[in-house]
Amino acid sequence: MEKTKSYSKFTIRMQKKLVVMFFMIALVFAFLSYRLLSITRDNGESYKKQVLSQQRYDSKDIPYKRGTIYDTNGSVLASSEKVYNVILDAVAVLEKEEYLEPTMNALRDQFGIDISEVRSYIAEKGEVSRYKVLAKRLPYEEITGFLELQGEEDSLIKGVWFEEEYKRVYPGNTLACDVIGFTTNDYDGQYGLEEFYNDTLSGTPGRQYGYLNDDGELERRTIPAEDGNSIVTTIDANIQSIVEKYLLKFNEELKDRYHPGNAAENVGCIIMEVNTGEILAMASYPNYNLNDTRNTEALIGMNLLDEKGKRMDYITEENLSDLDTDEKMYQHLDALWKNFCISDTYEPGSVSKPFTVAAGIESGSIVGTESYNCEGIVEIGGKKIRCHNRWGDGPTTVQQGIEYSCNIAMIRVGQAMGIDNFVKFQHIFNFGLKTNIDLQGEARTDSVIYNENNMGPTELATNTFGQGYNTTMIQTITGFCSLINGGYYYEPHVVSKIVSPSGATVQNIEPRLLKQTVSEETSQMVLEYCNTVVTGEKGTGKTARPAGYMIGGKTGTAETLPRGNDEYVVSFMGYAPADDPQIAIYVVVDRPNMPPNQRDDAKFATGIVRNILTEVLPYLGIFMTEELSEKEMQELEALQIELMTPPVSEDDTGEEGGDAPDEEGAEGTAGEGQNPEDVQQTPAPRNEVWKTFPIDPETGYAVDPDTGAFVDPVTGAVHGSSYEGGDAQNPDSEENMVSPQPQPED
């Protein structure tokens, strides 16, 4: 009972204290509420503006400047220029009534802005909005007039400010578009160097923000942006321009020739330093403007594709509107933006023959002096395979097998090696593997070559002359350089240096030697054999030789799938000078836009090579060594090229046993490059019976009187008809063909 009484007294006393405390707290809250209402009534608008100013007007990102891309000589290929967004502060415009009209008039007069929309926006959100973008990415010269008006004494133009941003600019427009790539509106790199080196070129944005100090005053703090690093490439803009000029010239000459569309599905060219792996130029056609990447006019002449990417027709001005969805448009733009030189695979054709011979010699399977009898056709594994010369080349040495581009000779070399050795050396030459070039989009080719488990005798035979497996341009030229430089395989690269925003060198990217593919002795033999392709009496690459120079190389022709479709990939892989190669050049013409019986001629590629080297070699300071004809001198003078020709003795023909290409063959037109009177000789042995055929005056081909097929009057290669021309193979029927592995995925 006592405990209960004590508890009752304690409760009454506490209740009194709690009542007093409650009233005191209530008074405090009442005072605070009154004070808050007073502040809101008297100073609320001012505080609201300060808070909004802190959040919108004075808190903003500071953009970084993306690094510059230079060519090897310091010329700018890609840069970032400061541009300005026009920002409206509606609250500031409405601060005084007399600000509205002068500001609206200035926006209309200086920027062409529709002020009716601006007025509607101010009427709707003018009490709270301090950030509205009215125009984007204007260069400084377009905002100077407004700034001058705004800066005048007693100016009533208020509430407009300019937000800084950077815009990617490409001074060369289409120059090196496949190599450079471009950026999105979000400043992310797409394709080429822009994507591969995106992290290097990107910087870190800064931040500027405001805050209220203890006295209620607005203060600002700025964290500066960190600009991106720049890259110096191995690309020489002058050489790149020469290459692109002649790819465009080729397109202008052959576009719409047989069907509506470009001169070919694709035309690509790579020029590489033989002893470093550095890329001096890389280009393909069609190209596009880096400053206007979505211009659909660049698509005209390309393939019109279905949803699975299968060719349906060609894009013309009339059917361009069929690309009526974003998905269709992007599909075709993606095909335009890809770099053919690294992203597309194809059967290389006979440019692979030097690889076959090098592998045979290096493996010890042949010594390089063997001779084989070519009768024009051979049956292997129950399938017939023809040579380029349907009548046969007769006794043919290994060297002549490259000079004439004899398929049968290569088959015999492959048989001497066997499947294991052939596959082993394909990997040594890096076929089926990426080169790891520093460009985005290199194709994988591991699924488009054979291995020991799925290669049979027929596949071995066709692979020896470049049909039945796929490669890329960059794989082929990189491996070829190792065949002619002593056997040294360098990793191809496009960037030589990374530079900080202050100009300091962050990293030098030196040539990277990966392996030795063949011995120096084997390399020297291959070099001598490839020289005869240009200098030999029946060399298939005569028309690639530029006036005043001796070069070497190898032609290539491969029939595309399905077999018998009369479509071909023709090419020429060359190097200069012939006795000490410094640069290699590879030109591929993918399905020329010509009549079916004229598509399989490597002269489409050799003509482009000749034109390019005629300008590039003097530019590189490589001196002429060969005597010039009067016509060649006139051609060079027309090009305004300095003639650096040393004296030539009367006994020096300048051809080392071969006829110079006829000047008419310089443009790469089918059948050009030789004088018909010089090639019609009688009597002729069976394997040269084509030399007695009449010459078609329009094309320059010899015409087989029995079949009507066009025949190269120098090499005997059959064009069109039921035979693959140039220097590739053609079985009797499509079912006898050996198909390559499936195309790689992108």
Short mmCIF file of N, CA, C and O in Angstrom, two decimals, residues 426-490:
data_model
loop_
_atom_site.label_atom_id
_atom_site.label_comp_id
_atom_site.label_asym_id
_atom_site.label_seq_id
_atom_site.Cartn_x
_atom_site.Cartn_y
_atom_site.Cartn_z
N GLN A 426 50.09 -21.28 -92.67
CA GLN A 426 49.01 -20.29 -92.69
C GLN A 426 48.93 -19.58 -91.35
O GLN A 426 48.74 -18.35 -91.30
N HIS A 427 49.08 -20.33 -90.27
CA HIS A 427 49.06 -19.70 -88.95
C HIS A 427 50.32 -18.87 -88.72
O HIS A 427 50.25 -17.81 -88.08
N ILE A 428 51.45 -19.33 -89.23
CA ILE A 428 52.68 -18.54 -89.09
C ILE A 428 52.52 -17.19 -89.79
O ILE A 428 52.96 -16.15 -89.28
N PHE A 429 51.87 -17.20 -90.95
CA PHE A 429 51.63 -15.96 -91.69
C PHE A 429 50.46 -15.16 -91.11
O PHE A 429 50.12 -14.10 -91.61
N ASN A 430 49.82 -15.70 -90.08
CA ASN A 430 48.76 -15.03 -89.32
C ASN A 430 47.39 -15.07 -89.98
O ASN A 430 46.48 -14.35 -89.57
N PHE A 431 47.21 -15.94 -90.96
CA PHE A 431 45.87 -16.12 -91.51
C PHE A 431 45.00 -16.84 -90.48
O PHE A 431 45.43 -17.81 -89.86
N GLY A 432 43.79 -16.36 -90.31
CA GLY A 432 42.90 -16.92 -89.30
C GLY A 432 43.02 -16.24 -87.95
O GLY A 432 42.24 -16.53 -87.05
N LEU A 433 43.98 -15.34 -87.81
CA LEU A 433 44.20 -14.62 -86.56
C LEU A 433 44.09 -13.12 -86.80
O LEU A 433 44.39 -12.63 -87.88
N LYS A 434 43.68 -12.39 -85.79
CA LYS A 434 43.66 -10.94 -85.90
C LYS A 434 45.08 -10.40 -85.89
O LYS A 434 45.97 -10.93 -85.23
N THR A 435 45.29 -9.31 -86.61
CA THR A 435 46.59 -8.65 -86.58
C THR A 435 46.71 -7.75 -85.35
O THR A 435 47.81 -7.33 -85.00
N ASN A 436 45.56 -7.43 -84.72
CA ASN A 436 45.51 -6.51 -83.58
C ASN A 436 45.92 -5.09 -83.95
O ASN A 436 46.50 -4.36 -83.14
N ILE A 437 45.61 -4.71 -85.16
CA ILE A 437 45.82 -3.32 -85.55
C ILE A 437 45.00 -2.42 -84.65
O ILE A 437 43.90 -2.79 -84.21
N ASP A 438 45.50 -1.23 -84.37
CA ASP A 438 44.84 -0.34 -83.41
C ASP A 438 43.72 0.46 -84.09
O ASP A 438 43.73 1.70 -84.08
N LEU A 439 42.77 -0.26 -84.66
CA LEU A 439 41.57 0.32 -85.25
C LEU A 439 40.38 -0.53 -84.83
O LEU A 439 40.51 -1.76 -84.73
N GLN A 440 39.25 0.12 -84.60
CA GLN A 440 38.08 -0.62 -84.19
C GLN A 440 37.44 -1.32 -85.38
O GLN A 440 37.31 -0.75 -86.45
N GLY A 441 37.04 -2.58 -85.20
CA GLY A 441 36.26 -3.27 -86.21
C GLY A 441 36.98 -4.33 -87.01
O GLY A 441 36.45 -4.80 -88.02
N GLU A 442 38.18 -4.75 -86.58
CA GLU A 442 38.88 -5.80 -87.34
C GLU A 442 38.11 -7.11 -87.24
O GLU A 442 37.72 -7.55 -86.17
N ALA A 443 37.91 -7.75 -88.39
CA ALA A 443 37.14 -8.99 -88.45
C ALA A 443 37.94 -10.18 -87.93
O ALA A 443 39.17 -10.24 -88.08
N ARG A 444 37.23 -11.11 -87.33
CA ARG A 444 37.83 -12.40 -86.98
C ARG A 444 37.74 -13.31 -88.19
O ARG A 444 36.75 -13.32 -88.91
N THR A 445 38.79 -14.09 -88.41
CA THR A 445 38.80 -14.98 -89.58
C THR A 445 39.12 -16.42 -89.21
O THR A 445 39.41 -17.24 -90.08
N ASP A 446 39.05 -16.75 -87.92
CA ASP A 446 39.38 -18.11 -87.51
C ASP A 446 38.39 -19.14 -88.06
O ASP A 446 38.73 -20.31 -88.23
N SER A 447 37.16 -18.70 -88.36
CA SER A 447 36.14 -19.63 -88.85
C SER A 447 36.08 -19.70 -90.37
O SER A 447 35.24 -20.44 -90.91
N VAL A 448 36.92 -18.96 -91.07
CA VAL A 448 36.85 -18.95 -92.54
C VAL A 448 38.14 -19.47 -93.17
O VAL A 448 38.44 -19.17 -94.33
N ILE A 449 38.90 -20.24 -92.41
CA ILE A 449 40.04 -20.96 -92.97
C ILE A 449 39.92 -22.43 -92.55
O ILE A 449 39.20 -22.77 -91.61
N TYR A 450 40.63 -23.27 -93.27
CA TYR A 450 40.62 -24.70 -92.96
C TYR A 450 41.66 -25.03 -91.90
O TYR A 450 42.61 -24.27 -91.67
N ASN A 451 41.47 -26.19 -91.27
CA ASN A 451 42.47 -26.71 -90.35
C ASN A 451 42.79 -28.15 -90.74
O ASN A 451 42.26 -28.67 -91.73
N GLU A 452 43.64 -28.81 -89.94
CA GLU A 452 44.07 -30.17 -90.28
C GLU A 452 42.91 -31.15 -90.33
O GLU A 452 42.96 -32.16 -91.05
N ASN A 453 41.83 -30.85 -89.59
CA ASN A 453 40.73 -31.80 -89.48
C ASN A 453 39.72 -31.71 -90.62
O ASN A 453 39.02 -32.69 -90.90
N ASN A 454 39.60 -30.53 -91.25
CA ASN A 454 38.58 -30.41 -92.30
C ASN A 454 39.16 -30.09 -93.68
O ASN A 454 38.42 -29.83 -94.61
N MET A 455 40.48 -30.12 -93.81
CA MET A 455 41.10 -29.89 -95.11
C MET A 455 41.43 -31.22 -95.76
O MET A 455 42.11 -32.06 -95.17
N GLY A 456 40.91 -31.40 -96.98
CA GLY A 456 41.24 -32.58 -97.75
C GLY A 456 42.12 -32.22 -98.93
O GLY A 456 42.54 -31.06 -99.09
N PRO A 457 42.41 -33.19 -99.80
CA PRO A 457 43.29 -32.92 -100.95
C PRO A 457 42.78 -31.81 -101.86
O PRO A 457 43.56 -31.00 -102.36
N THR A 458 41.46 -31.76 -102.09
CA THR A 458 40.91 -30.73 -102.97
C THR A 458 41.00 -29.36 -102.33
O THR A 458 41.34 -28.37 -102.98
N GLU A 459 40.69 -29.30 -101.04
CA GLU A 459 40.78 -28.02 -100.32
C GLU A 459 42.22 -27.52 -100.29
O GLU A 459 42.47 -26.32 -100.45
N LEU A 460 43.15 -28.42 -100.09
CA LEU A 460 44.56 -28.04 -100.12
C LEU A 460 44.92 -27.46 -101.48
O LEU A 460 45.59 -26.42 -101.57
N ALA A 461 44.45 -28.11 -102.54
CA ALA A 461 44.78 -27.66 -103.89
C ALA A 461 44.27 -26.24 -104.14
O ALA A 461 45.00 -25.38 -104.64
N THR A 462 43.00 -25.99 -103.82
CA THR A 462 42.43 -24.67 -104.11
C THR A 462 42.99 -23.60 -103.17
O THR A 462 43.14 -22.44 -103.57
N ASN A 463 43.32 -23.98 -101.95
CA ASN A 463 43.89 -23.01 -101.00
C ASN A 463 45.26 -22.52 -101.45
O ASN A 463 45.67 -21.40 -101.11
N THR A 464 46.00 -23.34 -102.21
CA THR A 464 47.35 -22.93 -102.61
C THR A 464 47.33 -21.71 -103.51
O THR A 464 48.32 -20.98 -103.59
N PHE A 465 46.21 -21.48 -104.22
CA PHE A 465 46.13 -20.27 -105.05
C PHE A 465 45.03 -19.34 -104.58
O PHE A 465 44.48 -18.55 -105.35
N GLY A 466 44.67 -19.42 -103.30
CA GLY A 466 43.88 -18.36 -102.68
C GLY A 466 42.39 -18.46 -102.83
O GLY A 466 41.69 -17.46 -102.69
N GLN A 467 41.88 -19.67 -103.14
CA GLN A 467 40.43 -19.85 -103.15
C GLN A 467 40.08 -20.93 -102.13
O GLN A 467 40.83 -21.87 -101.90
N GLY A 468 38.91 -20.75 -101.50
CA GLY A 468 38.46 -21.73 -100.52
C GLY A 468 38.63 -21.25 -99.09
O GLY A 468 38.11 -21.86 -98.16
N TYR A 469 39.37 -20.17 -98.87
CA TYR A 469 39.47 -19.59 -97.53
C TYR A 469 39.40 -18.07 -97.65
O TYR A 469 39.59 -17.51 -98.73
N ASN A 470 39.10 -17.42 -96.55
CA ASN A 470 38.93 -15.97 -96.55
C ASN A 470 39.99 -15.29 -95.71
O ASN A 470 40.55 -15.86 -94.76
N THR A 471 40.24 -14.05 -96.05
CA THR A 471 41.19 -13.22 -95.31
C THR A 471 40.71 -11.78 -95.35
O THR A 471 39.68 -11.47 -95.94
N THR A 472 41.45 -10.89 -94.71
CA THR A 472 41.19 -9.45 -94.79
C THR A 472 42.39 -8.77 -95.45
O THR A 472 43.48 -9.34 -95.52
N MET A 473 42.18 -7.56 -95.91
CA MET A 473 43.28 -6.82 -96.54
C MET A 473 44.44 -6.63 -95.58
O MET A 473 45.60 -6.78 -95.95
N ILE A 474 44.13 -6.27 -94.33
CA ILE A 474 45.21 -5.97 -93.38
C ILE A 474 46.01 -7.22 -93.04
O ILE A 474 47.23 -7.16 -92.87
N GLN A 475 45.34 -8.38 -92.96
CA GLN A 475 46.07 -9.64 -92.74
C GLN A 475 47.02 -9.92 -93.89
O GLN A 475 48.18 -10.29 -93.68
N THR A 476 46.53 -9.75 -95.10
CA THR A 476 47.30 -10.14 -96.27
C THR A 476 48.52 -9.26 -96.48
O THR A 476 49.63 -9.75 -96.70
N ILE A 477 48.35 -7.94 -96.38
CA ILE A 477 49.49 -7.07 -96.62
C ILE A 477 50.52 -7.17 -95.50
O ILE A 477 51.73 -7.09 -95.73
N THR A 478 50.06 -7.40 -94.27
CA THR A 478 51.00 -7.52 -93.15
C THR A 478 51.85 -8.77 -93.31
O THR A 478 53.07 -8.74 -93.12
N GLY A 479 51.21 -9.89 -93.66
CA GLY A 479 51.97 -11.11 -93.89
C GLY A 479 52.89 -10.99 -95.09
O GLY A 479 54.03 -11.47 -95.07
N PHE A 480 52.41 -10.32 -96.15
CA PHE A 480 53.21 -10.17 -97.36
C PHE A 480 54.48 -9.35 -97.09
O PHE A 480 55.54 -9.65 -97.65
N CYS A 481 54.36 -8.34 -96.24
CA CYS A 481 55.55 -7.54 -95.91
C CYS A 481 56.64 -8.42 -95.30
O CYS A 481 57.83 -8.21 -95.55
N SER A 482 56.24 -9.42 -94.52
CA SER A 482 57.25 -10.30 -93.92
C SER A 482 57.91 -11.17 -94.97
O SER A 482 59.05 -11.62 -94.79
N LEU A 483 57.23 -11.43 -96.09
CA LEU A 483 57.83 -12.25 -97.15
C LEU A 483 58.92 -11.50 -97.90
O LEU A 483 59.81 -12.13 -98.48
N ILE A 484 58.87 -10.16 -97.90
CA ILE A 484 59.81 -9.40 -98.73
C ILE A 484 60.78 -8.55 -97.91
O ILE A 484 61.60 -7.84 -98.49
N ASN A 485 60.71 -8.62 -96.57
CA ASN A 485 61.61 -7.81 -95.75
C ASN A 485 62.62 -8.63 -94.96
O ASN A 485 63.23 -8.13 -94.02
N GLY A 486 62.77 -9.89 -95.35
CA GLY A 486 63.68 -10.76 -94.62
C GLY A 486 62.97 -11.72 -93.69
O GLY A 486 63.61 -12.47 -92.96
N GLY A 487 61.65 -11.70 -93.70
CA GLY A 487 60.88 -12.64 -92.88
C GLY A 487 60.36 -12.07 -91.59
O GLY A 487 59.83 -12.82 -90.76
N TYR A 488 60.46 -10.74 -91.40
CA TYR A 488 60.11 -10.14 -90.11
C TYR A 488 58.67 -9.63 -90.10
O TYR A 488 58.29 -8.76 -90.90
N TYR A 489 57.88 -10.20 -89.19
CA TYR A 489 56.45 -9.87 -89.11
C TYR A 489 56.24 -8.80 -88.05
O TYR A 489 56.42 -9.05 -86.86
N TYR A 490 55.86 -7.60 -88.50
CA TYR A 490 55.60 -6.49 -87.59
C TYR A 490 54.09 -6.33 -87.40
O TYR A 490 53.31 -6.47 -88.34
#
